[in-house]
Amino acid sequence: MSDEIITQVIEEMNDLPDDLQQQVLQFIETLRQQHLQDSGNAWDVLESLTGTVEAPSDWSIEHDHYLYGTPKRQEAES
């Protein structure tokens, strides 16, 4: 993308209220995801999603606890 287009987009964004700026950001993220899905394989899509989900730090170890309510396998480290 050319610097001229980027500058124009930023100038237009600055004139929008916060809620519309958030909608534009969501739209851009949607476009990016669609582009990755159209141009990439499944690994590219997964890589693009890495780090986008908020989860507890012990999610990978304690997923049964968070999904099904089973007791935790390990006590929280202090």
Coordinates of C-alpha atoms in Angstrom, one line a residue:
M1 CA 0.0 0.0 0.0
S2 CA 1.3 3.4 -0.8
D3 CA 2.1 6.0 1.8
E4 CA -0.4 8.3 0.2
I5 CA -3.2 5.9 0.7
I6 CA -2.2 5.2 4.3
T7 CA -2.1 8.9 5.1
Q8 CA -5.5 9.4 3.5
V9 CA -7.0 6.6 5.5
I10 CA -5.5 7.9 8.8
E11 CA -6.8 11.4 8.1
E12 CA -10.3 10.1 7.4
M13 CA -10.2 7.9 10.5
N14 CA -9.2 10.9 12.7
D15 CA -12.4 12.6 11.7
L16 CA -14.6 9.7 12.8
P17 CA -16.1 9.3 16.3
D18 CA -14.6 6.5 18.4
D19 CA -17.4 4.0 17.8
L20 CA -17.1 4.3 14.0
Q21 CA -13.3 4.0 14.3
Q22 CA -13.9 0.7 16.1
Q23 CA -16.2 -0.5 13.3
V24 CA -13.6 0.4 10.7
L25 CA -10.9 -1.5 12.6
Q26 CA -13.2 -4.6 12.8
F27 CA -13.9 -4.3 9.0
I28 CA -10.2 -4.1 8.3
E29 CA -9.5 -7.2 10.4
T30 CA -12.3 -9.0 8.6
L31 CA -10.8 -8.1 5.3
R32 CA -7.4 -9.3 6.4
Q33 CA -8.8 -12.7 7.6
Q34 CA -10.7 -13.2 4.3
H35 CA -7.6 -12.4 2.4
L36 CA -5.6 -14.9 4.4
Q37 CA -8.2 -17.6 3.9
D38 CA -8.4 -16.9 0.2
S39 CA -4.7 -16.8 -0.4
G40 CA -3.3 -19.2 2.3
N41 CA -3.6 -22.7 3.5
A42 CA -5.0 -23.8 6.8
W43 CA -1.7 -23.3 8.6
D44 CA -1.6 -19.7 7.5
V45 CA -5.1 -19.1 8.8
L46 CA -4.2 -20.7 12.2
E47 CA -1.1 -18.7 12.4
S48 CA -3.0 -15.5 11.8
L49 CA -5.3 -16.4 14.7
T50 CA -2.5 -17.1 17.1
G51 CA -2.8 -14.9 20.2
T52 CA -6.2 -13.5 19.3
V53 CA -8.2 -15.4 22.0
E54 CA -8.2 -14.2 25.6
A55 CA -7.7 -17.2 27.9
P56 CA -6.2 -18.1 31.3
S57 CA -2.5 -18.8 31.2
D58 CA -3.0 -22.4 32.2
W59 CA -5.6 -23.0 29.5
S60 CA -3.6 -25.7 27.7
I61 CA -3.1 -27.7 30.9
E62 CA -6.5 -27.2 32.5
H63 CA -8.8 -27.1 29.4
D64 CA -11.1 -29.8 30.9
H65 CA -11.6 -27.6 34.0
Y66 CA -12.5 -24.5 31.9
L67 CA -14.7 -26.4 29.4
Y68 CA -16.4 -29.0 31.6
G69 CA -15.8 -27.9 35.2
T70 CA -13.7 -30.8 36.2
P71 CA -11.3 -30.3 39.1
K72 CA -8.0 -28.7 38.2
R73 CA -5.1 -31.1 37.7
Q74 CA -2.5 -28.7 39.3
E75 CA -2.7 -26.2 42.0
A76 CA -2.1 -22.6 41.0
E77 CA 1.6 -21.6 41.6
S78 CA 2.1 -18.9 44.1

